[in-house]
CSV table of C-alpha atoms in Angstrom, one decimal:
chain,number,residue,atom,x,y,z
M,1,UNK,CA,15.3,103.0,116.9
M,2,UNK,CA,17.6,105.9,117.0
M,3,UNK,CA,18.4,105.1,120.4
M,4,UNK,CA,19.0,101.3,120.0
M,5,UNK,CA,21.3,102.8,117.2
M,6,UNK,CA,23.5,104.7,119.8
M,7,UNK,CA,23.2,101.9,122.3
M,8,UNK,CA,24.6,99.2,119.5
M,9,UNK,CA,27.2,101.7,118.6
M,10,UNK,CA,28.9,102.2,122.2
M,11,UNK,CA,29.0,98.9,122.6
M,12,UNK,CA,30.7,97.8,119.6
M,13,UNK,CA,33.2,100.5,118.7
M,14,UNK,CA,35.2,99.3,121.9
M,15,UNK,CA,36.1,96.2,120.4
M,16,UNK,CA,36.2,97.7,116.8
M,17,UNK,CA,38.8,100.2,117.9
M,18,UNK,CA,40.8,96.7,119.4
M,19,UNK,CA,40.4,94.9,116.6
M,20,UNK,CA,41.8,97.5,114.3
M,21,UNK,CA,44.6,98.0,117.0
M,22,UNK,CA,45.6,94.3,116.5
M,23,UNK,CA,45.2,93.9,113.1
M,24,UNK,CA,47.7,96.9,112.9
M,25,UNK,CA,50.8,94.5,114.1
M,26,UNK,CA,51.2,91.9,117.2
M,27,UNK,CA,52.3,91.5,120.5
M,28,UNK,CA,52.6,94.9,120.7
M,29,UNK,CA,55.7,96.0,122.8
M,30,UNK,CA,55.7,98.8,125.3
M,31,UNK,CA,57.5,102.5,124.6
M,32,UNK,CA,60.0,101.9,127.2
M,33,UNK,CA,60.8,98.3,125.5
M,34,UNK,CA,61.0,100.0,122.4
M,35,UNK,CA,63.3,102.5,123.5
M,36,UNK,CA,65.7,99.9,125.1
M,37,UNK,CA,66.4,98.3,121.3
M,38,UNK,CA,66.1,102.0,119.6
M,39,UNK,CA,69.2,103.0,122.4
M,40,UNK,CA,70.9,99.8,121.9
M,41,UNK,CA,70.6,98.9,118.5
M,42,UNK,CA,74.0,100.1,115.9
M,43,UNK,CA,73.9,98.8,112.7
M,44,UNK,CA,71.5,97.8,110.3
M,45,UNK,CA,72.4,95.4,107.1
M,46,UNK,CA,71.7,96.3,103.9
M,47,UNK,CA,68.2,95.0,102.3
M,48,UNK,CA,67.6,93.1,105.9
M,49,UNK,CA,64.4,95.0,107.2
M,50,UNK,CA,63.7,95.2,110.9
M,51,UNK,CA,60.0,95.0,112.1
M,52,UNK,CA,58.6,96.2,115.5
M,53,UNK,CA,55.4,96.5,116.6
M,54,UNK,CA,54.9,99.4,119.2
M,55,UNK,CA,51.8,100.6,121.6
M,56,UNK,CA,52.3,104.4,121.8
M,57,UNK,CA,50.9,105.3,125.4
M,58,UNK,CA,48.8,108.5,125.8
M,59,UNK,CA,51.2,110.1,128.0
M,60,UNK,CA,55.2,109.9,128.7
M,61,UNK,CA,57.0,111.3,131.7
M,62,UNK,CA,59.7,113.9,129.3
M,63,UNK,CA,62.7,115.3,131.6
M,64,UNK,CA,62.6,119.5,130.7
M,65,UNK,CA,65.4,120.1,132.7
M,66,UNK,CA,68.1,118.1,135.0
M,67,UNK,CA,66.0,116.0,137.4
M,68,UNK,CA,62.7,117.6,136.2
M,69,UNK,CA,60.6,115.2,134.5
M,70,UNK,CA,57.1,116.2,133.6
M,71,UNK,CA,53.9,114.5,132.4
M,72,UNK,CA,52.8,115.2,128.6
M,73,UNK,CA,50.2,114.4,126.3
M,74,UNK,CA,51.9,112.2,123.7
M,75,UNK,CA,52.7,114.2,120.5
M,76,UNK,CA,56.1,113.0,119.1
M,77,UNK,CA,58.5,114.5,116.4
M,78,UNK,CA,60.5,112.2,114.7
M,79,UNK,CA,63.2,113.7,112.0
M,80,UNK,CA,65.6,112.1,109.8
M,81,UNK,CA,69.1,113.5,109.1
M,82,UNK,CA,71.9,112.1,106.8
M,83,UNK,CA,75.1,113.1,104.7
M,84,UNK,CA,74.9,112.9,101.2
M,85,UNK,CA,72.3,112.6,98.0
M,86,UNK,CA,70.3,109.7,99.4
M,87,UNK,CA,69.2,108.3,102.8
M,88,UNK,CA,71.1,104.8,103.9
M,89,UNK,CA,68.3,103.4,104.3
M,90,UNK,CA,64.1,104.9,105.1
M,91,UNK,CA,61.2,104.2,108.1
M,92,UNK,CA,58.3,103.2,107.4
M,93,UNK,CA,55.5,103.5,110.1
M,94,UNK,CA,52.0,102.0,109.6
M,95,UNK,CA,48.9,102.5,112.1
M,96,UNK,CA,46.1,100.5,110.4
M,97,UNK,CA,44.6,103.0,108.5
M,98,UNK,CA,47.8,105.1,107.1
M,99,UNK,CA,51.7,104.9,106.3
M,100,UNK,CA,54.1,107.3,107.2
M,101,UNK,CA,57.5,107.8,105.2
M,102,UNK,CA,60.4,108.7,106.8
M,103,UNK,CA,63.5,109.2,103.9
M,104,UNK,CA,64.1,112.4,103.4
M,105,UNK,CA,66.9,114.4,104.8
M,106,UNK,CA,65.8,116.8,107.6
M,107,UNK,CA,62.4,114.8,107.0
M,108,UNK,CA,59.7,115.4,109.7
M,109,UNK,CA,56.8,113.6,110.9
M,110,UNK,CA,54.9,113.2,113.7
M,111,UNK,CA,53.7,110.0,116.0
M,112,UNK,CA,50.3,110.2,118.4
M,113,UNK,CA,49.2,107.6,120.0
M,114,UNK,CA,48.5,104.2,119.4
M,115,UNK,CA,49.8,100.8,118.0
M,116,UNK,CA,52.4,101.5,115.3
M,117,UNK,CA,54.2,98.8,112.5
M,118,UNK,CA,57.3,100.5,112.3
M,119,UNK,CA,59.8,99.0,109.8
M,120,UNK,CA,63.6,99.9,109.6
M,121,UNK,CA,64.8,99.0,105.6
M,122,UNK,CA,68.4,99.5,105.2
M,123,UNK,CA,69.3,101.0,101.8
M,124,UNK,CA,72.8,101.6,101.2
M,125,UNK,CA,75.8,101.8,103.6
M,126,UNK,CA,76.7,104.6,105.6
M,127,UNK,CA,75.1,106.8,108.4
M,128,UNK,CA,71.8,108.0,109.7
M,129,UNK,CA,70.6,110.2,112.4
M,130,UNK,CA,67.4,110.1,114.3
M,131,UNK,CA,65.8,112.6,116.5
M,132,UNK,CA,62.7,112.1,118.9
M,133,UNK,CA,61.3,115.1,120.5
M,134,UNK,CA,58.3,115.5,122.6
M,135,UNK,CA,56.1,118.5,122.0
M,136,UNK,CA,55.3,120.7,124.5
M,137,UNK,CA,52.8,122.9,122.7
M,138,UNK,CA,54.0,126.7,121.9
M,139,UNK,CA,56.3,125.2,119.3
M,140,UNK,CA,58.5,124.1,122.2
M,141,UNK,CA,60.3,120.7,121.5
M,142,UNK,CA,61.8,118.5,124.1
M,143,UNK,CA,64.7,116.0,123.0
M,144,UNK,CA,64.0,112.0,124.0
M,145,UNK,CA,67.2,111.7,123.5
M,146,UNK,CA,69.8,114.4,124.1
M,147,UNK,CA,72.1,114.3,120.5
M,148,UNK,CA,69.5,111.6,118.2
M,149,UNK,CA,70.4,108.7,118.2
M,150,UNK,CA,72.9,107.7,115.2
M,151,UNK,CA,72.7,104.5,113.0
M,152,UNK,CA,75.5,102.7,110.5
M,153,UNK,CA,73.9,100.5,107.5
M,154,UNK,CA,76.4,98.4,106.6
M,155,UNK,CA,77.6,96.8,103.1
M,156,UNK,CA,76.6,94.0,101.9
M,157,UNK,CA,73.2,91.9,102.9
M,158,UNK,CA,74.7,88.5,104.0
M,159,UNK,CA,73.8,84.5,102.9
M,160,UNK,CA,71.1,84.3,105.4
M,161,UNK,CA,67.6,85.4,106.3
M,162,UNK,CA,66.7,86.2,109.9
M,163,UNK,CA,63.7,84.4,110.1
M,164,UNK,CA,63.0,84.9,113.9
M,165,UNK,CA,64.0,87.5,116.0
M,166,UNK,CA,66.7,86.5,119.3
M,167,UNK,CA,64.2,85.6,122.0
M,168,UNK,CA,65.1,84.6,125.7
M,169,UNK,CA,63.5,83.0,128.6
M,170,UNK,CA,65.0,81.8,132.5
M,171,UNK,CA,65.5,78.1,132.9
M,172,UNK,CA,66.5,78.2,136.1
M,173,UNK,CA,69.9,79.2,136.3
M,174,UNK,CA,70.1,79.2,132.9
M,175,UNK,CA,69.1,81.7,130.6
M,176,UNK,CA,68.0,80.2,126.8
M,177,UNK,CA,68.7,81.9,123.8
M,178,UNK,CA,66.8,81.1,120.1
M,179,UNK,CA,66.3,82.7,116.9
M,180,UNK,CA,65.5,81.3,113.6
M,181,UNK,CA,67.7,81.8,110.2
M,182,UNK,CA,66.6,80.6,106.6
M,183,UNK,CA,68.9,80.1,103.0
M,184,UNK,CA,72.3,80.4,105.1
M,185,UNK,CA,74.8,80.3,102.0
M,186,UNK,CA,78.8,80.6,103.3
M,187,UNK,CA,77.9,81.0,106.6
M,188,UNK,CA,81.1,80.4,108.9
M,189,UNK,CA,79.1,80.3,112.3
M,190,UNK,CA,77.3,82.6,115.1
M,191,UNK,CA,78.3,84.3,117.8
M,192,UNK,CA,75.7,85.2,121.0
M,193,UNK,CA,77.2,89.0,122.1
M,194,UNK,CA,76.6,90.8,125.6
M,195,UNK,CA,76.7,94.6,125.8
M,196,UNK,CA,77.4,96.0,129.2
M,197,UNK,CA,79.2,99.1,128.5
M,198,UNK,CA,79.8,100.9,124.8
M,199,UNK,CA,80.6,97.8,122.9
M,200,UNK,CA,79.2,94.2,122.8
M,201,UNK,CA,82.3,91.2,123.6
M,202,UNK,CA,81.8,87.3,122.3
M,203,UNK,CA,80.2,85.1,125.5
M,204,UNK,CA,79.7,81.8,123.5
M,205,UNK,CA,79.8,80.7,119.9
M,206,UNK,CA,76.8,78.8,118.2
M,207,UNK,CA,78.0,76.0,115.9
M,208,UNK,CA,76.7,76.3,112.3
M,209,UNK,CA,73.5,73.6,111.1
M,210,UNK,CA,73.4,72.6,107.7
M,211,UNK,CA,70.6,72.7,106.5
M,212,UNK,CA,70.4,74.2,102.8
M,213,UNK,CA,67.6,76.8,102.4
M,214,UNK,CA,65.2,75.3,104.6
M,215,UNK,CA,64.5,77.5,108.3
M,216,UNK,CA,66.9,76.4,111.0
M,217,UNK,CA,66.3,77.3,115.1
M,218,UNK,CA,69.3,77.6,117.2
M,219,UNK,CA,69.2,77.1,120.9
M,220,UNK,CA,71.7,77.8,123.1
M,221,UNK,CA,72.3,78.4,127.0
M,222,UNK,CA,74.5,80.9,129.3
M,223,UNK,CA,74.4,80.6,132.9
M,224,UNK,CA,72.5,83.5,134.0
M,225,UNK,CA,74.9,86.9,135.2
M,226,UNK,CA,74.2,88.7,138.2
M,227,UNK,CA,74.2,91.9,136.1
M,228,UNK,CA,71.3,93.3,133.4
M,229,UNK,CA,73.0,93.4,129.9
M,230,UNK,CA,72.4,93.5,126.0
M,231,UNK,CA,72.4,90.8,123.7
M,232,UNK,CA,72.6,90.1,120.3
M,233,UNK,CA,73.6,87.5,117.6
M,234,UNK,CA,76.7,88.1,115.1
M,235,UNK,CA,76.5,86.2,112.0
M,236,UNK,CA,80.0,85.5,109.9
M,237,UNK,CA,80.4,85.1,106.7
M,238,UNK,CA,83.9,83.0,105.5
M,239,UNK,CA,85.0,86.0,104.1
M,240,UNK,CA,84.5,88.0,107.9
M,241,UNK,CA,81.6,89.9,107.0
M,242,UNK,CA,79.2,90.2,109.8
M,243,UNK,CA,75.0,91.0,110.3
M,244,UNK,CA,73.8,91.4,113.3
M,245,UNK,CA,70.6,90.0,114.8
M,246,UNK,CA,67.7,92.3,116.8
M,247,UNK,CA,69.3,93.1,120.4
M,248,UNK,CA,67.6,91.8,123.5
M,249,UNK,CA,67.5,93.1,127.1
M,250,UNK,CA,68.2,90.5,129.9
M,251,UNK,CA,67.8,91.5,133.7
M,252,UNK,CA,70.3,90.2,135.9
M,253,UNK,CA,69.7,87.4,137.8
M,254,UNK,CA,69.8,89.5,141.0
M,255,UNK,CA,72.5,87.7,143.0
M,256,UNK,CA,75.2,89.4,144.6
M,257,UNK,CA,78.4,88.9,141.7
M,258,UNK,CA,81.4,88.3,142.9
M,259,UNK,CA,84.4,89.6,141.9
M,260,UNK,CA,87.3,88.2,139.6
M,261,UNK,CA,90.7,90.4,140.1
M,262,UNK,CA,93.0,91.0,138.2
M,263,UNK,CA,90.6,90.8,135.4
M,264,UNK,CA,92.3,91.0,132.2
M,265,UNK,CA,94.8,88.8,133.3
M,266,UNK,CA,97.9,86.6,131.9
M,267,UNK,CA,98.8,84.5,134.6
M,268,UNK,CA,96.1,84.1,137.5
M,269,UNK,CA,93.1,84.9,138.9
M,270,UNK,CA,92.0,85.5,142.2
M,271,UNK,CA,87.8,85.5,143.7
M,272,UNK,CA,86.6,87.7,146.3
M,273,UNK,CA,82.7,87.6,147.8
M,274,UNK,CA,82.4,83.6,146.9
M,275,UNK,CA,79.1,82.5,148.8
M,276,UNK,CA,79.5,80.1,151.4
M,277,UNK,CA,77.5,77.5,149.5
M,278,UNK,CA,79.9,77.1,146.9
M,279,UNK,CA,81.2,73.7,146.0
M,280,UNK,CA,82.7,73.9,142.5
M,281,UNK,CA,84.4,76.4,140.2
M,282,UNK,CA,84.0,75.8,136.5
M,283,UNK,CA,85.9,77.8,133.9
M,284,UNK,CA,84.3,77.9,130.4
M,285,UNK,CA,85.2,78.7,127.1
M,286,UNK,CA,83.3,80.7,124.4
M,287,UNK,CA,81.8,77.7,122.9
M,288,UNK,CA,80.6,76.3,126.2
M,289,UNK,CA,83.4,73.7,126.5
M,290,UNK,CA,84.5,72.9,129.9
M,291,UNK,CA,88.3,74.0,130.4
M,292,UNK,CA,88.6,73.8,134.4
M,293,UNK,CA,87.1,72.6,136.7
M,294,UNK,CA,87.9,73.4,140.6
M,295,UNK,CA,86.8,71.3,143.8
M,296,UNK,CA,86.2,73.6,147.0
M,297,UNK,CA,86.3,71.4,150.0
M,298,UNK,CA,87.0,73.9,152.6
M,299,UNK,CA,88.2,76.9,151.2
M,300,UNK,CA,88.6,78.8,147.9
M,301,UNK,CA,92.4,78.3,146.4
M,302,UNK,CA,94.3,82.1,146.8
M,303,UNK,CA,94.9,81.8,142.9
M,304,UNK,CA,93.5,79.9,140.4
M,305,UNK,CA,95.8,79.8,137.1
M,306,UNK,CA,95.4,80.9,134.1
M,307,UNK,CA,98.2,81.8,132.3
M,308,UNK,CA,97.9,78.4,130.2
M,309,UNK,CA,94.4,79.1,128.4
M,310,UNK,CA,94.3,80.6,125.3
M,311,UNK,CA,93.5,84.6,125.4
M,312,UNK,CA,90.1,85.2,124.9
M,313,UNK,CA,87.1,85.5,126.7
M,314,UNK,CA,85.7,83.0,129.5
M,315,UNK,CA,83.0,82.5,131.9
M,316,UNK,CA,83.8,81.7,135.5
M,317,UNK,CA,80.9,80.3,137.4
M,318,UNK,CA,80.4,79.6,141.0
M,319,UNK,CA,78.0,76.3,141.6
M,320,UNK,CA,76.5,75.1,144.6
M,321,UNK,CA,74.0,72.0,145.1
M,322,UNK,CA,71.6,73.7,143.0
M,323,UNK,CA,73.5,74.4,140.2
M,324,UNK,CA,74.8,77.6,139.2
M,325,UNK,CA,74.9,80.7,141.4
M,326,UNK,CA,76.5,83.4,139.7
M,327,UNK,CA,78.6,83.9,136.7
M,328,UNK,CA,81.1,86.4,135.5
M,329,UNK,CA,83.0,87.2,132.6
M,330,UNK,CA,87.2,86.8,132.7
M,331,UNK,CA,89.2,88.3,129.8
M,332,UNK,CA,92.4,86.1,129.2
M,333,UNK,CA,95.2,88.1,127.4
């Protein structure tokens, strides 16, 4: 009996220990996908919680010094620091069996492995640092990230409720953008942002549905860029106030870009690297509309003007019999 016991016992906590692991929070997203929205995400809204679910790996690969990266067991410090008498806003961290409370300044806890419920609730506005540090054993700390990683609250929870998180998927040349918003009260419209460098810029606006309180899904398309970039939705109130969607990482589509010079311009714009296989240019607006369209029968035009859109930003695509084969962005001044 006893050993029928042990027998019955290996085989089921397997699927005990997955059960609890998925009953914890899912799809589960990877560390590194984690740390891609962690390192790209800016601002939170006040009262607008942010949920991810995250499977902690056993071990991470920490750089200890400058092209050094070694292999630990994962055992994670995560503090909290902030200005002032009370934290902008607290993390809250759930494995299935306990909860961790992150809302103290100088506030310490530590993560092990395993899937994690971590939930971001924005307080009050103002400013929040967050460190991440692997521990080496010894009391030795490594940083994740060199500096923590610094987040803004912002005032003001908006007329709407983020009902869905911005998902993406390839159509073809196209890449498809959706998220789903509830009770949008005063909304002026939405706005689908890319982040390349250190700030995000408008690509395309999303027209605003009416719809009262009930749960609306957007949908909108961008012809797929060459280059890997962040993206996010900005909400607008009438009276400018923004919030901000969760921020999504899309790779590039992997074709060579071309190159649009002199980009800002006033006046013209000139292409270098055009594929031979291109038969059309098309010059789009923010909101999708067509605003020029350009024939290529033998070979591309020296310069293509500009000077008579207005400033702003615009997408420049090259299209073959296919459809689209590669995009880039052109900043009209």
């Amino acid at each position: 009996m006893h050993r029928l016991i042990c027998v019955l016992v290996a085989l089921c906590l397997p699927a005990l220990f997955s059960t609890l692991r998925a009953q914890v929070c899912s799809p589960a997203e990877t560390w590194d996908e984690f740390l891609v929205f962690f390192l790209a995400t800016d601002e939170f809204t006040e009262r607008q919680n942010v949920v991810r679910c995250v499977d902690l790996p056993e071990r991470i690969l920490v750089e200890i010094l400058p092209g050094i990266e070694v292999e630990f067991e994962v055992n994670l410090r995560v503090t909290l620091q902030f200005e002032g008498e009370g934290a902008p806003g607290r993390v809250r961290i759930e494995n299935g069996t306990s909860t961790l409370l992150l809302d103290e300044n100088n506030e310490q806890i530590d993560l092990i492995p395993g899937v994690k419920r971590i939930t971001v609730e924005p307080i009050r506005a103002g400013e929040a640092t967050i460190f991440i540090d692997q521990n080496q054993g010894s009391g030795l700390y490594t940083p994740l990230i060199p500096g923590g990683k610094t987040f803004t609250v912002l005032e003001g929870a908006l007329p709407v409720v983020w009902t869905k998180p911005l998902h993406f998927r390839q159509i073809g040349s196209q890449t498809e953008f959706t998220f789903g918003v509830a009770d949008q009260r005063d909304v002026a419209g939405y706005t689908l942002e890319r982040k390349e460098g250190t700030t995000f810029e408008p690509v395309q606006d999303i027209a605003y549905i009416e719809n009262g309180s009930a749960e609306v899904i957007y949908r909108t398309e961008l012809p797929a860029l060459a280059t890997d970039g962040y993206y996010r939705i900005r909400q607008t109130d009438f009276d400018g106030t923004a919030s901000f969607s969760n921020t999504v990482f899309v790779t590039g589509s992997g074709l060579a870009a071309y190159r649009l010079f002199p980009n800002p311009t006033d006046d013209y714009v000139r292409l270098a690297g055009i594929p031979e296989e291109v038969g059309r240019i098309e010059i789009r607006g923010v909101t999708g509309r067509l605003v020029r369209e350009i024939a290529i029968d033998e070979a591309v035009p020296d310069r293509i003007p500009v000077g008579d859109l207005r400033a702003g930003m615009y997408l420049v695509s090259l299209l073959g019999r296919d459809g689209v084969l590669s995009t880039e962005r052109l900043l009209v001044r």
